[in-house]
Amino acid sequence: MAFICTEGVSKVYRTGRVEVHALCGVSLRISQGEYVALMGPSGSGKSTLMHLLGCLDTPTSGHYWLSGNDITTLDDIKLARLRNREIGFVFQNYNLLPRLSAQGNVELPMVYAGVRRSERTRRSSELLSLVGLGDRLSHKPSELSGGEMQRVALARALANRPSLVLADEPTGNLDTRTGQEIMRLFDSLAEQGNTVIVVTHDQDVAAHARRVIRLRDGRIEGIN
Ligand code: ADP
């Protein structure tokens, strides 16, 4: 079975009497080590699909296997454990904790995973050096530029050596040059064999991926 495998996945949001069919029968396969861009117009279901692939939510119907686990059968605790172990997230707004230093932010997923302190310190410094922030360990998010905050977020996403890195418009708040630097970091992740899925509406960002999956009205419109 492919590393990521969805079969007829649908998601219906119910708000009062209104039903929104955000995804309608999405079936896809993504192998370990693939670099994929998820594209589509606003409202086409990109974020919904990313939330499902990231085990932040479960489908209304259909099946999703991640690394052989049928996630539709897992309870919330097992889902959270799988998420923390297997998936690293990068968001447009960085989602860093303002009170923690860069190093503290990168250590947080390791705290949840029960990694001991000395190992956390070692690994967070190593990851921050990897993204070019070896000299910013003690800086708080407010003392960092947008590009630097996104680098911290990327280092945090890698903390527990995830098998899947999911990014939702990771360069959306960055200027073109800084965005390109961040995309080069994603490229090197993919070159090292990580599975990377980037949600974007930006053709230049999608050009980095080996495969583009296009969504429209909650359906896969095309894969190339
Ligand atoms: P995209 O990321 O491509 O812009 P989304 O996945 O955010 O698309 O949204 C798909 C559709 O689902 C939209 O019509 C949106 O209004 C609706 N939707 C998304 N999230 C929710 C929610 N939490 N509750 C109700 N409707 C939602």
GROMACS .gro file of C-alpha atoms and ligand atoms in nm, residues 11-15 20-23 39-51 57 168 199 215 218, ligand 1:
model
   54
   11LYS     CA    1  -1.595   1.597   0.396
   12VAL     CA    2  -1.924   1.769   0.470
   13TYR     CA    3  -1.932   2.070   0.701
   14ARG     CA    4  -2.266   2.139   0.864
   15THR     CA    5  -2.326   2.492   0.986
   20VAL     CA    6  -2.097   2.240   0.250
   21HIS     CA    7  -1.950   1.950   0.055
   22ALA     CA    8  -1.586   2.056   0.086
   23LEU     CA    9  -1.446   1.728  -0.053
   39MET     CA   10  -0.324   2.351  -0.599
   40GLY     CA   11  -0.668   2.488  -0.675
   41PRO     CA   12  -0.877   2.803  -0.650
   42SER     CA   13  -0.989   2.942  -0.316
   43GLY     CA   14  -1.265   2.725  -0.167
   44SER     CA   15  -1.170   2.417  -0.373
   45GLY     CA   16  -1.095   2.210  -0.059
   46LYS     CA   17  -0.715   2.238  -0.031
   47SER     CA   18  -0.705   2.322   0.341
   48THR     CA   19  -0.971   2.062   0.418
   49LEU     CA   20  -0.768   1.795   0.238
   50MET     CA   21  -0.451   1.906   0.413
   51HIS     CA   22  -0.623   1.885   0.752
   57ASP     CA   23  -0.959   1.605   1.122
  168ASP     CA   24   0.000   2.529   0.395
  199VAL     CA   25  -0.054   2.359  -0.045
  215LEU     CA   26  -0.851   2.041  -0.685
  218GLY     CA   27  -1.380   1.935  -0.379
  225ADP     P1   28  -0.933   2.613   0.014
  225ADP     O1   29  -0.829   2.577   0.115
  225ADP     O2   30  -0.908   2.549  -0.120
  225ADP     O3   31  -0.957   2.760   0.003
  225ADP     P2   32  -1.121   2.502   0.208
  225ADP     O4   33  -1.084   2.360   0.226
  225ADP     O5   34  -1.076   2.600   0.310
  225ADP     O6   35  -1.073   2.547   0.061
  225ADP     O7   36  -1.279   2.516   0.194
  225ADP     C1   37  -1.360   2.433   0.110
  225ADP     C2   38  -1.507   2.468   0.135
  225ADP     O8   39  -1.546   2.429   0.266
  225ADP     C3   40  -1.537   2.618   0.127
  225ADP     O9   41  -1.663   2.633   0.063
  225ADP     C4   42  -1.542   2.662   0.271
  225ADP    O10   43  -1.633   2.770   0.286
  225ADP     C5   44  -1.593   2.538   0.342
  225ADP     N1   45  -1.538   2.524   0.480
  225ADP     C6   46  -1.408   2.511   0.513
  225ADP     N2   47  -1.392   2.495   0.647
  225ADP     C7   48  -1.517   2.499   0.700
  225ADP     C8   49  -1.570   2.488   0.832
  225ADP     N3   50  -1.490   2.468   0.938
  225ADP     N4   51  -1.704   2.497   0.848
  225ADP     C9   52  -1.787   2.515   0.743
  225ADP     N5   53  -1.745   2.525   0.615
  225ADP    C10   54  -1.611   2.518   0.593
   0.00000   0.00000   0.00000
